[in-house]
Short mmCIF file of C-alpha atoms in Angstrom, two decimals:
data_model
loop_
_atom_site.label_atom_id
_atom_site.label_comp_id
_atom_site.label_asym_id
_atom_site.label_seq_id
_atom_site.Cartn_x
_atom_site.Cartn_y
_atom_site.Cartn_z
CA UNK A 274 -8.80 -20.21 4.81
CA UNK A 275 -9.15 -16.70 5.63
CA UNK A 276 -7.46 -15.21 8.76
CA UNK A 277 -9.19 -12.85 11.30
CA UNK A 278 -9.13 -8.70 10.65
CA UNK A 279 -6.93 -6.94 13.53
CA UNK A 280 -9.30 -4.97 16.11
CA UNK A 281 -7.73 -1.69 15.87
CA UNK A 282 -9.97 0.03 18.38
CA UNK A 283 -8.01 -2.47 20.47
CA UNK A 284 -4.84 -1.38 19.76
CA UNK A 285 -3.94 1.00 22.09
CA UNK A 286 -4.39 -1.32 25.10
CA UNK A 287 -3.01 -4.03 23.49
CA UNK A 288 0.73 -4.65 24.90
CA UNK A 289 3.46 -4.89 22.41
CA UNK A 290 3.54 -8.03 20.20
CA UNK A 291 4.35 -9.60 17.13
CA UNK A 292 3.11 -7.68 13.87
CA UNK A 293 -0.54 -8.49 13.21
CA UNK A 294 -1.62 -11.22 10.89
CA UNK A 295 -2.66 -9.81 7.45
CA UNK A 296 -6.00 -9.28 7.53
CA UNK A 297 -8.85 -10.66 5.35
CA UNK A 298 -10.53 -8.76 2.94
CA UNK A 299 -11.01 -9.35 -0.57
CA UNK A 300 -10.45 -7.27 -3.50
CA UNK A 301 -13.23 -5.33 -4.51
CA UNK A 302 -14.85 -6.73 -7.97
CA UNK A 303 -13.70 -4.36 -10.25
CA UNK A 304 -15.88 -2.70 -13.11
CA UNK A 305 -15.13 -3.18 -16.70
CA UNK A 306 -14.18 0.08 -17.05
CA UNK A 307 -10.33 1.34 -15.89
CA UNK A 308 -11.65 3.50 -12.95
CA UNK A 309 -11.19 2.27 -9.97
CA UNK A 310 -13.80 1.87 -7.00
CA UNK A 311 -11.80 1.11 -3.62
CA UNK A 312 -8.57 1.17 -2.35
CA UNK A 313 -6.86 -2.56 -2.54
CA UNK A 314 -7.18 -4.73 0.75
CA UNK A 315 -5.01 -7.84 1.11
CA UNK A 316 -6.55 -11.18 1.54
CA UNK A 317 -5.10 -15.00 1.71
CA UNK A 318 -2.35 -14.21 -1.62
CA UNK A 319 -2.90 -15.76 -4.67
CA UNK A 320 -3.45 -19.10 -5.53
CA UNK A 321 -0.52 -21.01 -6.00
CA UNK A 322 0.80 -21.60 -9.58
CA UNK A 323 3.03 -23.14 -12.03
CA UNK A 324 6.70 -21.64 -12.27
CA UNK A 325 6.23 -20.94 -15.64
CA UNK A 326 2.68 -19.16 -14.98
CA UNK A 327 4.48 -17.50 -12.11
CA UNK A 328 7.52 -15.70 -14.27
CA UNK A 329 4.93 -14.59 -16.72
CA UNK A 330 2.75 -12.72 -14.07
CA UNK A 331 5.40 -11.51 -12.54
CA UNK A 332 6.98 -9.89 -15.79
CA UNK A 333 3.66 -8.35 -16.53
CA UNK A 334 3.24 -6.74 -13.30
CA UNK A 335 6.28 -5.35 -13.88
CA UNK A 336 5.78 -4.26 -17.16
CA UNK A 337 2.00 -2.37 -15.73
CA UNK A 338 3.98 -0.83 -12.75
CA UNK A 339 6.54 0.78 -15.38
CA UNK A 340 4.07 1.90 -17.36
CA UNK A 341 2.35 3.62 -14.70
CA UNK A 342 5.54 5.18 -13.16
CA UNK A 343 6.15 6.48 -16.76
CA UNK A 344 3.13 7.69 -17.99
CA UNK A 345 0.44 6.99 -15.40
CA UNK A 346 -2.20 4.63 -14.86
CA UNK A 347 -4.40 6.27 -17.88
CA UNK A 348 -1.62 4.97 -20.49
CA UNK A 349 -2.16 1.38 -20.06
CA UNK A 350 -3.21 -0.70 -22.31
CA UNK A 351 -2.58 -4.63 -22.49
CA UNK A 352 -1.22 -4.34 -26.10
CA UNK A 353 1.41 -2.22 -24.35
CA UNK A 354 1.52 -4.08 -21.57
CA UNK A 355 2.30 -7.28 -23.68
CA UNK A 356 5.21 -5.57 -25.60
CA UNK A 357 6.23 -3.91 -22.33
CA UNK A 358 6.28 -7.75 -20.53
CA UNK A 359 7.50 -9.49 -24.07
CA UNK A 360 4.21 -11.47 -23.06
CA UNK A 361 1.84 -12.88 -25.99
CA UNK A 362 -1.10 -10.53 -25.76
CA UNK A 363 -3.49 -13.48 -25.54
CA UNK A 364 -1.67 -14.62 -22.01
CA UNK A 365 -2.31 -11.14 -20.68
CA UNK A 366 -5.77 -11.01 -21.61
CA UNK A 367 -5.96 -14.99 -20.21
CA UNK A 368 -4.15 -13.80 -16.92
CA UNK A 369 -5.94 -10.64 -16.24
CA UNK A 370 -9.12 -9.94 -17.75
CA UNK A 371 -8.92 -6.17 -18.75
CA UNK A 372 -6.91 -2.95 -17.51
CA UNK A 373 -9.19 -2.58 -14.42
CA UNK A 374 -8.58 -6.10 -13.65
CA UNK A 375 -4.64 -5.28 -14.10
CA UNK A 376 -4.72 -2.38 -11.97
CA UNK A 377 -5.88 -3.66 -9.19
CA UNK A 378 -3.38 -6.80 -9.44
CA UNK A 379 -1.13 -4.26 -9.46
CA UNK A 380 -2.11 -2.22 -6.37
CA UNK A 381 -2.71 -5.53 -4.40
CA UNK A 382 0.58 -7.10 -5.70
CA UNK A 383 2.75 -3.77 -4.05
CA UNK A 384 0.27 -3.85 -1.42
CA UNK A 385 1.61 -7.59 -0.22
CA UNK A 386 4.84 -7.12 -0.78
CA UNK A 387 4.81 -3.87 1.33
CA UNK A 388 2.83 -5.83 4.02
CA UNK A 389 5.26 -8.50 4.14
CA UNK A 390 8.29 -6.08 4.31
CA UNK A 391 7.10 -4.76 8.01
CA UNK A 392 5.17 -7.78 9.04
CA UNK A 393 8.67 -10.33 8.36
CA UNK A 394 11.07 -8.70 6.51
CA UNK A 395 13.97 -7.60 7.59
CA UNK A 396 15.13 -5.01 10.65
CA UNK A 397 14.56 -1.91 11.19
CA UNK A 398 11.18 -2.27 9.00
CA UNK A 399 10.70 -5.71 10.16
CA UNK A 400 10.94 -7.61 13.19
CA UNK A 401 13.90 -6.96 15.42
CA UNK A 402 14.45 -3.45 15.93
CA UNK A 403 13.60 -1.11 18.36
CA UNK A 404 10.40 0.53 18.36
CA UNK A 405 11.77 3.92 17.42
CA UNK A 406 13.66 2.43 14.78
CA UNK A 407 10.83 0.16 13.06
CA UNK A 408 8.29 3.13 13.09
CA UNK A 409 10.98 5.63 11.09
CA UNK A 410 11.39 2.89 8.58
CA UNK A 411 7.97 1.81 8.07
CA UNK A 412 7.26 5.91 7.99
CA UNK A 413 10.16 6.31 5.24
CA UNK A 414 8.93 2.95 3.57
CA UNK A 415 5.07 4.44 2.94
CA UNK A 416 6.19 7.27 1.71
CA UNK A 417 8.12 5.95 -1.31
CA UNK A 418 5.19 3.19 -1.48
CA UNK A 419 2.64 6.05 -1.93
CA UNK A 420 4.87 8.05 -4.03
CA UNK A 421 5.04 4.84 -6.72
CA UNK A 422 1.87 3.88 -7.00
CA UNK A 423 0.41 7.22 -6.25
CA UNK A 424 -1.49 8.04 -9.44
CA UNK A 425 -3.47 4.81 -8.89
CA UNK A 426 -4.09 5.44 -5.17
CA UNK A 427 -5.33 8.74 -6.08
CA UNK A 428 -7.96 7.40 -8.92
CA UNK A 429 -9.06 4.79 -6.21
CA UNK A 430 -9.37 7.42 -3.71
CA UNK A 431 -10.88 10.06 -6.42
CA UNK A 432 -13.73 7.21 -6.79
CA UNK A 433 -14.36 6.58 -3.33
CA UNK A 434 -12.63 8.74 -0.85
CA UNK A 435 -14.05 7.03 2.71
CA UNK A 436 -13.12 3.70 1.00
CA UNK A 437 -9.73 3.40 2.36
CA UNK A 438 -10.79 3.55 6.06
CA UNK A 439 -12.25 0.25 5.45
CA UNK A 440 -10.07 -1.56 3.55
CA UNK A 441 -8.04 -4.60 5.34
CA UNK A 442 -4.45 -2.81 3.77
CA UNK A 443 -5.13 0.34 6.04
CA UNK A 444 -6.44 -1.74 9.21
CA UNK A 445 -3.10 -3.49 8.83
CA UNK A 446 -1.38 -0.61 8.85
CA UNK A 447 -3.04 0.92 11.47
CA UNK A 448 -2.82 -1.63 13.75
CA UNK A 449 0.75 -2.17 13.00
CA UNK A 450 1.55 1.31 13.35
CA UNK A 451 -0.68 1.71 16.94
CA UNK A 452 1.15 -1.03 18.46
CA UNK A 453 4.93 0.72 17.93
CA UNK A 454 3.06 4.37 19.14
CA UNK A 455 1.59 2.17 22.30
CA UNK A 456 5.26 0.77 22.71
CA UNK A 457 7.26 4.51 22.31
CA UNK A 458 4.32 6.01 24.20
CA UNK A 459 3.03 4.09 27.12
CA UNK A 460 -0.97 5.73 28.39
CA UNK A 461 -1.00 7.30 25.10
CA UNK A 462 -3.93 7.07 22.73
CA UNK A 463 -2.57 4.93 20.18
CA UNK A 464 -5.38 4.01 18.30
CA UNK A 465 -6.12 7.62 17.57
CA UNK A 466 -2.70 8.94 16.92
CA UNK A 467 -2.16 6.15 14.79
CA UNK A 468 -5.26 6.75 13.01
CA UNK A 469 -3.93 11.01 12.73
CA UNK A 470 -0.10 9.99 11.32
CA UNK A 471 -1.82 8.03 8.67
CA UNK A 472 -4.07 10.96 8.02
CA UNK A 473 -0.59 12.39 6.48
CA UNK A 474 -0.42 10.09 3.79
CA UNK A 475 -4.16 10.28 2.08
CA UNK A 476 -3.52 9.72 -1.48
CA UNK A 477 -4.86 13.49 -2.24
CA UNK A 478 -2.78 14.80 0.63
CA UNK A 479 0.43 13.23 -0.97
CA UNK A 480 -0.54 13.87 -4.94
CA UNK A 481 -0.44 17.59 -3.16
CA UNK A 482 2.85 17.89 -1.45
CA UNK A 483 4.49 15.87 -4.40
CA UNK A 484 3.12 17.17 -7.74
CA UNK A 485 1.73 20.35 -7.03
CA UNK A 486 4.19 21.59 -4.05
CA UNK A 487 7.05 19.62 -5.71
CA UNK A 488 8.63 18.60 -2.57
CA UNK A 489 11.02 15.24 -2.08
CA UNK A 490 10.41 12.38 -0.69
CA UNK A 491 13.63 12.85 1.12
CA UNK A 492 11.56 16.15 2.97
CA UNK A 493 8.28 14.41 3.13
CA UNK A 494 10.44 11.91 5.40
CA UNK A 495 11.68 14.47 7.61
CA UNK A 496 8.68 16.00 7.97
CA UNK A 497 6.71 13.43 8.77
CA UNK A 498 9.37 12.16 11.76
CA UNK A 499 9.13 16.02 12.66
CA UNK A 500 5.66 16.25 13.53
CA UNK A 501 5.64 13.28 15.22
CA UNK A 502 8.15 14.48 17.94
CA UNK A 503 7.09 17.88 18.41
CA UNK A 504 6.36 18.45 22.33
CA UNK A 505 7.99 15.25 22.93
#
């Protein structure tokens, strides 16, 4: 069963609450070529499985997310993947289809995990912490999540640029991140200034400041708390 999408026009007048629920939005059907078409939304999670079944999926997620760190998304293949995951071939193809299909596992398997981290992990990025404190981690925690699976984000948003706007991972993220702006910053328009901070971490934005201006993650951090406070 499919949970509701978070309002995020709403979000500046909504008080402070508990994170939003994830919202509901399937993965877009990908092509049968590697490109991707749309950013990765996060849905209901994948259908339970067998322990077994389980280990092996997660091993060749693993083994894809490597590969892309290494030598980008381009250099996958599921022969490598397969050696990479010490995974029969046959079970990868079984599992996942083809590359595209792996890719986007990939993207929506980070995607949850990252979602789950603010929504009920632990404190400061999870529940529990001041407001202050949760939106500095959850600021530090998307830049290192764009900065690992940047080269994918940026093919997604290469393909389809307006595409992320809609997707159910940035509503999620907006919403979450509207709610601790409408808790720091009582009368303030959260919704928008929410919408403006995430501006910051457009996948072409960040392939910029990391590859071509070589800068840190450690100075996109500071940065980005920077501009945040300035005139505060």
């Amino acid at each position: 069963m499919s949970t509701r999408e978070p309002r995020t026009g709403d979000a500046a007048a909504t008080p402070p609450s508990p994170a939003p629920t994830p919202a509901s939005a399937s993965t877009p059907a990908p092509s049968p070529a590697p490109a991707l078409g749309l950013l990765p939304t996060v849905g209901d999670g994948p259908a339970p499985e067998r322990a077994d079944a389980a280990r092996n999926r997660r091993k060749i997620l693993d083994a894809a997310a490597r590969i892309v760190a290494e030598d980008g998304p381009q250099a996958v293949t599921m022969n490598q993947v397969a050696h990479a995951s010490g995974i029969g071939v046959g079970t990868v193809y079984r599992r996942f289809g083809d590359v595209s299909q792996l890719l986007w596992a990939l993207l929506d398997d980070r995607e949850r995990q990252f979602q789950e981290a603010y929504m009920s992990g632990p404190p400061p990025l999870g529940p529990g912490a001041p407001a202050a404190e949760r939106l500095d981690a959850f600021l530090d925690a998307l830049v290192d999540r764009v900065g690992e699976q940047r080269e994918i984000l940026l093919a997604a948003h290469s393909a389809a640029p307006r595409a992320r706007y809609h997707s159910g991972a940035y509503r999620v993220m907006h919403t979450h991140m509207a709610l601790l702006i409408g808790e720091l910053r009582p009368g303030s328009d959260a919704t928008l200034l929410a919408h403006l901070a995430l501006a910051s971490f457009s996948p072409d934005v960040m392939h910029h400041l990391t590859v071509e201006q070589e800068l840190s993650s450690e100075r996109l951090k500071a940065g980005v708390r920077e501009l945040l406070t300035l005139r505060s």
